[in-house]
mmCIF file with all atom_site columns, C-alpha atoms in Angstrom:
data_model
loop_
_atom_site.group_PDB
_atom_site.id
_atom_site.type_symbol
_atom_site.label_atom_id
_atom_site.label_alt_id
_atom_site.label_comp_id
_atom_site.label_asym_id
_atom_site.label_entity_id
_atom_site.label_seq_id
_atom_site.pdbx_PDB_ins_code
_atom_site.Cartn_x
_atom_site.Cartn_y
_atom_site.Cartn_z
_atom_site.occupancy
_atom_site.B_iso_or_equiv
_atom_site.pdbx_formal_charge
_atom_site.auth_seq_id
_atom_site.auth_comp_id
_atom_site.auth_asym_id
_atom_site.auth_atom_id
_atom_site.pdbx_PDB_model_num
ATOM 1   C CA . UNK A 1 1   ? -19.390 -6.548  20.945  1.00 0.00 ? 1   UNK A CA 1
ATOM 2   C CA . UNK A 1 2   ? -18.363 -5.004  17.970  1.00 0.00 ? 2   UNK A CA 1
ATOM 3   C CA . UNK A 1 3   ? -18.804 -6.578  14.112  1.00 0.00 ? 3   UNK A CA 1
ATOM 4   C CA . UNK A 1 4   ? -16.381 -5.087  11.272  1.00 0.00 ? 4   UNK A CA 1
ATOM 5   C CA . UNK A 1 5   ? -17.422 -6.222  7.908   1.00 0.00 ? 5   UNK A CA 1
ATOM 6   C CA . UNK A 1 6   ? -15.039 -5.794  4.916   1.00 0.00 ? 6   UNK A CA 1
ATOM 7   C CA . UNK A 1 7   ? -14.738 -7.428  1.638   1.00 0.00 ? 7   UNK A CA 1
ATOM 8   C CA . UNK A 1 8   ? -17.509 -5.050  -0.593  1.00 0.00 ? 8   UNK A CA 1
ATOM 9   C CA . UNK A 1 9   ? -16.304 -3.588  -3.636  1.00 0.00 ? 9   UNK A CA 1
ATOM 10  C CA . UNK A 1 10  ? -17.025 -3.308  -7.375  1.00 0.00 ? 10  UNK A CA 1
ATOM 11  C CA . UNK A 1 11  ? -17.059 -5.974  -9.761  1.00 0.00 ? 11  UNK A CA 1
ATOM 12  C CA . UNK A 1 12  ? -18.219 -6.589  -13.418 1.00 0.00 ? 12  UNK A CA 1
ATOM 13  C CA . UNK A 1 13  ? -21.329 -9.131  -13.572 1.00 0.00 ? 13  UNK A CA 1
ATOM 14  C CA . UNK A 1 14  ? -19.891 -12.786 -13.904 1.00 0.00 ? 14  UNK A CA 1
ATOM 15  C CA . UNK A 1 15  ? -17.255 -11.533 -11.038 1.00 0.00 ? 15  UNK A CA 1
ATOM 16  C CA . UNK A 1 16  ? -16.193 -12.858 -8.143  1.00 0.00 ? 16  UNK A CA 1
ATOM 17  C CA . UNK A 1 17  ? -16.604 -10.744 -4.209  1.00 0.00 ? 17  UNK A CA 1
ATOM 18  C CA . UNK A 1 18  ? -15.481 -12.373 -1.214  1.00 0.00 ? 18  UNK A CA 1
ATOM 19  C CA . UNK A 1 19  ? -17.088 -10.678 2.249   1.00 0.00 ? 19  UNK A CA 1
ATOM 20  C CA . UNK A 1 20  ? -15.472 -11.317 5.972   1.00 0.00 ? 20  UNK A CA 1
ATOM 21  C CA . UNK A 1 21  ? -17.388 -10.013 9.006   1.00 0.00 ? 21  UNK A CA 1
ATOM 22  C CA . UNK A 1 22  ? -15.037 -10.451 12.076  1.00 0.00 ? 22  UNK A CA 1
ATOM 23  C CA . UNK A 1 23  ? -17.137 -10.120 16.053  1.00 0.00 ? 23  UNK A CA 1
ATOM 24  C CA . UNK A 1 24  ? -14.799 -8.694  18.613  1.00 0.00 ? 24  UNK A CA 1
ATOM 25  C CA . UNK A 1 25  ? -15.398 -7.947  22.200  1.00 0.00 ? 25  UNK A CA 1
ATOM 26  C CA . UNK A 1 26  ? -16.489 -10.094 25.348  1.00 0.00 ? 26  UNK A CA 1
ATOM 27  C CA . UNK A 1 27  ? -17.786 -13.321 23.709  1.00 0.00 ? 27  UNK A CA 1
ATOM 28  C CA . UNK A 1 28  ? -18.410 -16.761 24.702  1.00 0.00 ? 28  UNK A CA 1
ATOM 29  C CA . UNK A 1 29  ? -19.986 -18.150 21.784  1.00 0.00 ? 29  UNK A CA 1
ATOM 30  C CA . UNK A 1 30  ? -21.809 -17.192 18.566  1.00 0.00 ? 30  UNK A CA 1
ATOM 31  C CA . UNK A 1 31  ? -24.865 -18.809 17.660  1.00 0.00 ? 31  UNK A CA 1
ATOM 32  C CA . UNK A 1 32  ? -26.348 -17.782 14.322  1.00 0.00 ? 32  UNK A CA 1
ATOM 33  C CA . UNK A 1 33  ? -24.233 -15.543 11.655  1.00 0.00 ? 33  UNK A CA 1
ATOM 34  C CA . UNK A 1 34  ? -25.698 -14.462 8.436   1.00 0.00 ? 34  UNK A CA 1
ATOM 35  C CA . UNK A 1 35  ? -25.544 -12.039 5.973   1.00 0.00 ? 35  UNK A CA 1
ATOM 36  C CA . UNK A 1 36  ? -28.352 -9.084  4.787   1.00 0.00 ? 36  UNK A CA 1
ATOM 37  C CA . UNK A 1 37  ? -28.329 -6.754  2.316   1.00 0.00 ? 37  UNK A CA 1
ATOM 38  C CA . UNK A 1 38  ? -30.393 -3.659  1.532   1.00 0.00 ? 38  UNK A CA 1
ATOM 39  C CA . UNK A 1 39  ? -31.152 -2.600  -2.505  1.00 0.00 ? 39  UNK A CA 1
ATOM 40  C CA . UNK A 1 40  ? -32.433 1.135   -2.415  1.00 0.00 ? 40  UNK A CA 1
ATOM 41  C CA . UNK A 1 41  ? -35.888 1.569   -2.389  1.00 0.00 ? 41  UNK A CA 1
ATOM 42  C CA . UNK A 1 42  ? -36.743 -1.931  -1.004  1.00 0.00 ? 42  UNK A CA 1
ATOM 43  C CA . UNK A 1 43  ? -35.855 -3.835  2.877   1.00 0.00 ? 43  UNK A CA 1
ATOM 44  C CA . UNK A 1 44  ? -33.136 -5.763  4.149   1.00 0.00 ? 44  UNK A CA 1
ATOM 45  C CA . UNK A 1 45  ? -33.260 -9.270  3.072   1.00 0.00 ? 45  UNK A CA 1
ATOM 46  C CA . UNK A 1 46  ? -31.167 -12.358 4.138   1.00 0.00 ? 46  UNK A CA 1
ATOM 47  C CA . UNK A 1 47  ? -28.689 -13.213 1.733   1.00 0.00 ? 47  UNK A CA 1
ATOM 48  C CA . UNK A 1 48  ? -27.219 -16.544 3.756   1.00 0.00 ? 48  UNK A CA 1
ATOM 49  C CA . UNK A 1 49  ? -27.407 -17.772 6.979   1.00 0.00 ? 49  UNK A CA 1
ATOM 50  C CA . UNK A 1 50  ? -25.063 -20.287 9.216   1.00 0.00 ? 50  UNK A CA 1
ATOM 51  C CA . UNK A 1 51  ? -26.118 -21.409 12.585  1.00 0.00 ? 51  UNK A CA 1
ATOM 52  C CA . UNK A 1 52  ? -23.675 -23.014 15.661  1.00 0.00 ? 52  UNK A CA 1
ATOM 53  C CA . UNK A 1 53  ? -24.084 -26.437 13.870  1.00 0.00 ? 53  UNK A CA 1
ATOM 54  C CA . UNK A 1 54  ? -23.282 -25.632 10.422  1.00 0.00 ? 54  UNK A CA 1
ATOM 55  C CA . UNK A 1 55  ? -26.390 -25.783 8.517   1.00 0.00 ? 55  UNK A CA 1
ATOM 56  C CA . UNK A 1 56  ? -26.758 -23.544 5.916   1.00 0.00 ? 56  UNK A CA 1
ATOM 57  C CA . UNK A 1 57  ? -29.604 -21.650 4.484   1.00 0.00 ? 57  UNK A CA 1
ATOM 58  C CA . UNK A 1 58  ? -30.022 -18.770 1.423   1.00 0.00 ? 58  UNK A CA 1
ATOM 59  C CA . UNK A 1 59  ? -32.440 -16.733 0.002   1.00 0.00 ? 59  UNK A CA 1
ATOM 60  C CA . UNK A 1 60  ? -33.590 -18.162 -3.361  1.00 0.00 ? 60  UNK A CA 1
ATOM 61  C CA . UNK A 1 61  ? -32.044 -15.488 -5.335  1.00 0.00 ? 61  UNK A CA 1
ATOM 62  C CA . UNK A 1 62  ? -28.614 -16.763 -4.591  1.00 0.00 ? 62  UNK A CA 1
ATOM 63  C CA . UNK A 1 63  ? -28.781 -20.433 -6.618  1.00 0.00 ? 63  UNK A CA 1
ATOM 64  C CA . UNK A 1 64  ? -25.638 -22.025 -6.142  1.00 0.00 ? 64  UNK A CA 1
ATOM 65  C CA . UNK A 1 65  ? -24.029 -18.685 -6.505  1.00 0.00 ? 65  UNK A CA 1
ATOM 66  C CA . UNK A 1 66  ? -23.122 -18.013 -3.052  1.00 0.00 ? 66  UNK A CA 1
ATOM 67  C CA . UNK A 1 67  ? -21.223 -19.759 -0.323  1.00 0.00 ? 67  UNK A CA 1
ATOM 68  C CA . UNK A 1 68  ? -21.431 -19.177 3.557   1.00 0.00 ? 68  UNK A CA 1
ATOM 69  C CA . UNK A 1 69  ? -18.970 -20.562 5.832   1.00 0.00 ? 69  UNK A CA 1
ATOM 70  C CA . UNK A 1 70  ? -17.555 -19.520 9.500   1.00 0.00 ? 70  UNK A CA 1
ATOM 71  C CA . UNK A 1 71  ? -14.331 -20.035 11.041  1.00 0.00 ? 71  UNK A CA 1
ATOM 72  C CA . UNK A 1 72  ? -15.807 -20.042 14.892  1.00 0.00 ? 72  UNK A CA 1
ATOM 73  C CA . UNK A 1 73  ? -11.599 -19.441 16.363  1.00 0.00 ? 73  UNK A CA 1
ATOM 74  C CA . UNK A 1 74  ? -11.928 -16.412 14.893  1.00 0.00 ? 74  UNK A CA 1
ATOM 75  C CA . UNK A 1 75  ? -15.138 -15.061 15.336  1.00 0.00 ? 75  UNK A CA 1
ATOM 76  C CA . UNK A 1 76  ? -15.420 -14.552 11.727  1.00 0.00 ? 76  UNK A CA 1
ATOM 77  C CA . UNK A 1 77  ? -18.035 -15.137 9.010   1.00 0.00 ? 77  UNK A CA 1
ATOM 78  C CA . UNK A 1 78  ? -17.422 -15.275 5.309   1.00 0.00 ? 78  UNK A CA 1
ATOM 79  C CA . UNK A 1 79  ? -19.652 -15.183 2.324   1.00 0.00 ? 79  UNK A CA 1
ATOM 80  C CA . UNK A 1 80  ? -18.154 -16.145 -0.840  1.00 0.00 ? 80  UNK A CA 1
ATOM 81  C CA . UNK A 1 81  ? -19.923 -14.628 -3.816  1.00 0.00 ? 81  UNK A CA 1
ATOM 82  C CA . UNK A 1 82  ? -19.682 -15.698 -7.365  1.00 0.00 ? 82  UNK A CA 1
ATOM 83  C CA . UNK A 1 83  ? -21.307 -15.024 -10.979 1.00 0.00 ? 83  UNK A CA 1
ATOM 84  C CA . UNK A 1 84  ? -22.379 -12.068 -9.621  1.00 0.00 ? 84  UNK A CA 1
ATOM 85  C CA . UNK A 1 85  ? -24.798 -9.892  -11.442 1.00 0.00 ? 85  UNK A CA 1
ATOM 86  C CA . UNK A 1 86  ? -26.054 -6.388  -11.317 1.00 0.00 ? 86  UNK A CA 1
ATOM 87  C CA . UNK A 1 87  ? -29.190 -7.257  -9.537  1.00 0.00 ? 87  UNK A CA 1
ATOM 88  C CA . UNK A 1 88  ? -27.071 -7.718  -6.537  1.00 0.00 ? 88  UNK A CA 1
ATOM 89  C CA . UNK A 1 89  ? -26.008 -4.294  -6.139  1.00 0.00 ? 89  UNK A CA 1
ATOM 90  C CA . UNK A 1 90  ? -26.490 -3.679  -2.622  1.00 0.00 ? 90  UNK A CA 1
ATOM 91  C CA . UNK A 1 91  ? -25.274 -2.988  0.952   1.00 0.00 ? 91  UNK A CA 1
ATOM 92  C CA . UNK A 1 92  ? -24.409 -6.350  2.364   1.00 0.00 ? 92  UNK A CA 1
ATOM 93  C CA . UNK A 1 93  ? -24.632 -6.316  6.303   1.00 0.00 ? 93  UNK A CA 1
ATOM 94  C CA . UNK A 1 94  ? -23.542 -9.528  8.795   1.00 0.00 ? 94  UNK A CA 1
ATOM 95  C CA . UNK A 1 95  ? -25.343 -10.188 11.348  1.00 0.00 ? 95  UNK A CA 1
ATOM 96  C CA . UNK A 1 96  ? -24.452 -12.480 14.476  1.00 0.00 ? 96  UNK A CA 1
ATOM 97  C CA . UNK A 1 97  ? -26.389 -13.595 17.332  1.00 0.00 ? 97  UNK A CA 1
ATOM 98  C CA . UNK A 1 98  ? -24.062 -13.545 20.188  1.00 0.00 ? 98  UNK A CA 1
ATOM 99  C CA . UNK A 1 99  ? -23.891 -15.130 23.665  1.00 0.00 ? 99  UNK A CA 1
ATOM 100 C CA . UNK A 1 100 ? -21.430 -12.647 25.601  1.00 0.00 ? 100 UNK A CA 1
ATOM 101 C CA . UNK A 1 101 ? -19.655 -13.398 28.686  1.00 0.00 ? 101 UNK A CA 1
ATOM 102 C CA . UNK A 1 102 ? -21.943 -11.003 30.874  1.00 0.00 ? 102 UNK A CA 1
ATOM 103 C CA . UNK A 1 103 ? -24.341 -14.188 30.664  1.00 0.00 ? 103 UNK A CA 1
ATOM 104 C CA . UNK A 1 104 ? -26.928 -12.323 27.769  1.00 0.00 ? 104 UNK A CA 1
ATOM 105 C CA . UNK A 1 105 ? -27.321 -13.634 24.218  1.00 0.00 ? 105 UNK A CA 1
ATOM 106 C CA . UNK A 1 106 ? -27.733 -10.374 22.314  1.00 0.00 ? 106 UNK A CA 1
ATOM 107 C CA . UNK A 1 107 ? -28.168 -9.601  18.304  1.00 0.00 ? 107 UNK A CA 1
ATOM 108 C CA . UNK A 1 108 ? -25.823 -7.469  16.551  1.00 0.00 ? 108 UNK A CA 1
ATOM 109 C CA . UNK A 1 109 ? -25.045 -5.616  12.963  1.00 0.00 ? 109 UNK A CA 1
ATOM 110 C CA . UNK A 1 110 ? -22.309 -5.186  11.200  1.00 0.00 ? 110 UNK A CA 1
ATOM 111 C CA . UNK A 1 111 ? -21.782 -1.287  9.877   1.00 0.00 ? 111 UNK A CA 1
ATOM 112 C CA . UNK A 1 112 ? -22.336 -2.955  5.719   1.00 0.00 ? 112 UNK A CA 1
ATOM 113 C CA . UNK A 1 113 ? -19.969 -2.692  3.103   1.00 0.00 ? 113 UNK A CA 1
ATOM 114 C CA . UNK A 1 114 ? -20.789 -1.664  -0.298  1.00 0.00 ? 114 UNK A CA 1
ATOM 115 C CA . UNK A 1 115 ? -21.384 -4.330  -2.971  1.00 0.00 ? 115 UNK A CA 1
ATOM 116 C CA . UNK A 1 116 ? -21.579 -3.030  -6.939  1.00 0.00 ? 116 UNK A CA 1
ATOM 117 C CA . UNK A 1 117 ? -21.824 -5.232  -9.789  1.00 0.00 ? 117 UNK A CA 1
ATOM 118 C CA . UNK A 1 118 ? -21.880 -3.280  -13.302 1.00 0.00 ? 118 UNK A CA 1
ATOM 119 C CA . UNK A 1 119 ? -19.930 -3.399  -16.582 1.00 0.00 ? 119 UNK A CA 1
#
Protein backbone atom coordinates (compact mmCIF):
# COMPACT_ATOMS: atom_id res chain seq x y z
CA UNK A 1 0.00 0.00 0.00
CA UNK A 2 1.17 3.10 -1.13
CA UNK A 3 -0.27 6.85 0.07
CA UNK A 4 0.48 9.94 -2.40
CA UNK A 5 -0.38 13.16 -0.79
CA UNK A 6 -0.65 16.35 -2.92
CA UNK A 7 -2.34 19.58 -2.47
CA UNK A 8 0.67 21.66 -0.25
CA UNK A 9 1.71 24.84 -1.52
CA UNK A 10 2.13 28.52 -0.56
CA UNK A 11 -0.46 30.79 0.40
CA UNK A 12 -0.78 34.31 2.01
CA UNK A 13 -2.40 34.11 5.69
CA UNK A 14 -6.31 34.43 5.31
CA UNK A 15 -5.78 31.85 2.19
CA UNK A 16 -7.30 29.00 1.26
CA UNK A 17 -5.11 25.13 0.73
CA UNK A 18 -6.94 22.18 -0.18
CA UNK A 19 -4.83 18.66 0.59
CA UNK A 20 -5.83 15.07 -1.12
CA UNK A 21 -4.03 11.93 0.09
CA UNK A 22 -5.04 9.06 -2.33
CA UNK A 23 -4.11 4.93 -0.76
CA UNK A 24 -3.33 2.63 -3.62
CA UNK A 25 -2.41 -0.97 -3.57
CA UNK A 26 -4.14 -4.27 -2.24
CA UNK A 27 -6.92 -2.86 0.02
CA UNK A 28 -10.05 -4.03 1.45
CA UNK A 29 -11.00 -1.31 3.60
CA UNK A 30 -9.63 1.78 5.38
CA UNK A 31 -10.37 2.36 8.83
CA UNK A 32 -9.03 5.60 10.28
CA UNK A 33 -7.47 8.51 7.89
CA UNK A 34 -6.08 11.64 9.30
CA UNK A 35 -3.82 14.19 8.73
CA UNK A 36 -0.23 15.24 10.74
CA UNK A 37 1.98 17.79 10.32
CA UNK A 38 5.50 18.51 11.55
CA UNK A 39 6.68 22.51 12.36
CA UNK A 40 10.62 22.44 12.58
CA UNK A 41 11.97 22.14 15.78
CA UNK A 42 8.85 20.56 17.41
CA UNK A 43 6.82 16.71 16.71
CA UNK A 44 4.25 15.60 14.50
CA UNK A 45 0.89 16.53 15.66
CA UNK A 46 -2.63 15.53 14.38
CA UNK A 47 -4.15 18.11 12.45
CA UNK A 48 -7.73 16.09 11.74
CA UNK A 49 -8.82 12.82 11.96
CA UNK A 50 -11.85 10.70 10.18
CA UNK A 51 -12.60 7.22 11.18
CA UNK A 52 -14.77 4.30 8.99
CA UNK A 53 -17.98 5.92 10.46
CA UNK A 54 -17.46 9.46 9.79
CA UNK A 55 -16.79 11.09 12.98
CA UNK A 56 -14.57 13.73 12.98
CA UNK A 57 -12.00 14.98 15.33
CA UNK A 58 -9.15 18.10 15.24
CA UNK A 59 -6.55 19.38 17.14
CA UNK A 60 -7.66 22.58 18.93
CA UNK A 61 -5.53 24.78 16.92
CA UNK A 62 -7.67 24.28 13.90
CA UNK A 63 -11.19 26.15 15.22
CA UNK A 64 -13.56 25.88 12.59
CA UNK A 65 -10.78 26.50 10.19
CA UNK A 66 -10.33 23.16 8.82
CA UNK A 67 -12.49 20.54 7.22
CA UNK A 68 -11.83 16.68 6.91
CA UNK A 69 -13.80 14.57 4.71
CA UNK A 70 -13.13 11.08 2.75
CA UNK A 71 -14.47 9.80 -0.35
CA UNK A 72 -14.03 5.84 0.72
CA UNK A 73 -14.57 4.75 -3.61
CA UNK A 74 -11.58 6.29 -3.97
CA UNK A 75 -9.41 5.63 -1.30
CA UNK A 76 -8.89 9.22 -0.83
CA UNK A 77 -8.78 11.68 2.08
CA UNK A 78 -9.13 15.42 1.86
CA UNK A 79 -8.48 18.21 4.25
CA UNK A 80 -9.85 21.45 3.36
CA UNK A 81 -7.95 24.32 4.92
CA UNK A 82 -9.09 27.83 5.30
CA UNK A 83 -8.04 31.32 7.00
CA UNK A 84 -4.89 29.98 7.12
CA UNK A 85 -2.17 31.67 9.02
CA UNK A 86 1.55 31.57 9.28
CA UNK A 87 1.58 29.50 12.36
CA UNK A 88 0.60 26.68 10.18
CA UNK A 89 3.61 26.49 8.21
CA UNK A 90 4.38 22.97 8.19
CA UNK A 91 4.76 19.54 6.51
CA UNK A 92 1.31 18.09 6.45
CA UNK A 93 1.45 14.15 6.30
CA UNK A 94 -1.90 11.64 5.88
CA UNK A 95 -2.02 8.92 7.55
CA UNK A 96 -4.43 5.80 7.03
CA UNK A 97 -4.94 2.75 8.93
CA UNK A 98 -5.49 0.10 6.42
CA UNK A 99 -7.02 -3.40 6.36
CA UNK A 100 -5.27 -5.03 3.16
CA UNK A 101 -6.43 -7.98 1.38
CA UNK A 102 -3.48 -10.26 2.74
CA UNK A 103 -5.90 -10.37 5.91
CA UNK A 104 -3.44 -7.64 8.15
CA UNK A 105 -4.65 -4.19 9.20
CA UNK A 106 -1.42 -2.20 8.90
CA UNK A 107 -0.61 1.78 9.48
CA UNK A 108 0.79 3.80 6.82
CA UNK A 109 2.32 7.51 5.90
CA UNK A 110 1.98 9.51 3.32
CA UNK A 111 5.57 11.01 1.89
CA UNK A 112 4.06 15.04 3.25
CA UNK A 113 3.65 17.86 1.15
CA UNK A 114 4.81 21.21 1.97
CA UNK A 115 2.37 23.73 3.49
CA UNK A 116 3.63 27.71 3.69
CA UNK A 117 1.54 30.45 4.78
CA UNK A 118 3.39 34.01 4.63
CA UNK A 119 2.71 37.44 3.09
Amino acid sequence: VQLQASGGGSVQPGGSLRLSCVASGSIVSINNMGWYRQIPGKQRESVARIISGGSTYYGDFVKGRFTISRADAKNTVYLQMNNLKSEDTAVYYCNMIVREARGTINNYWGQGTQVTVSS
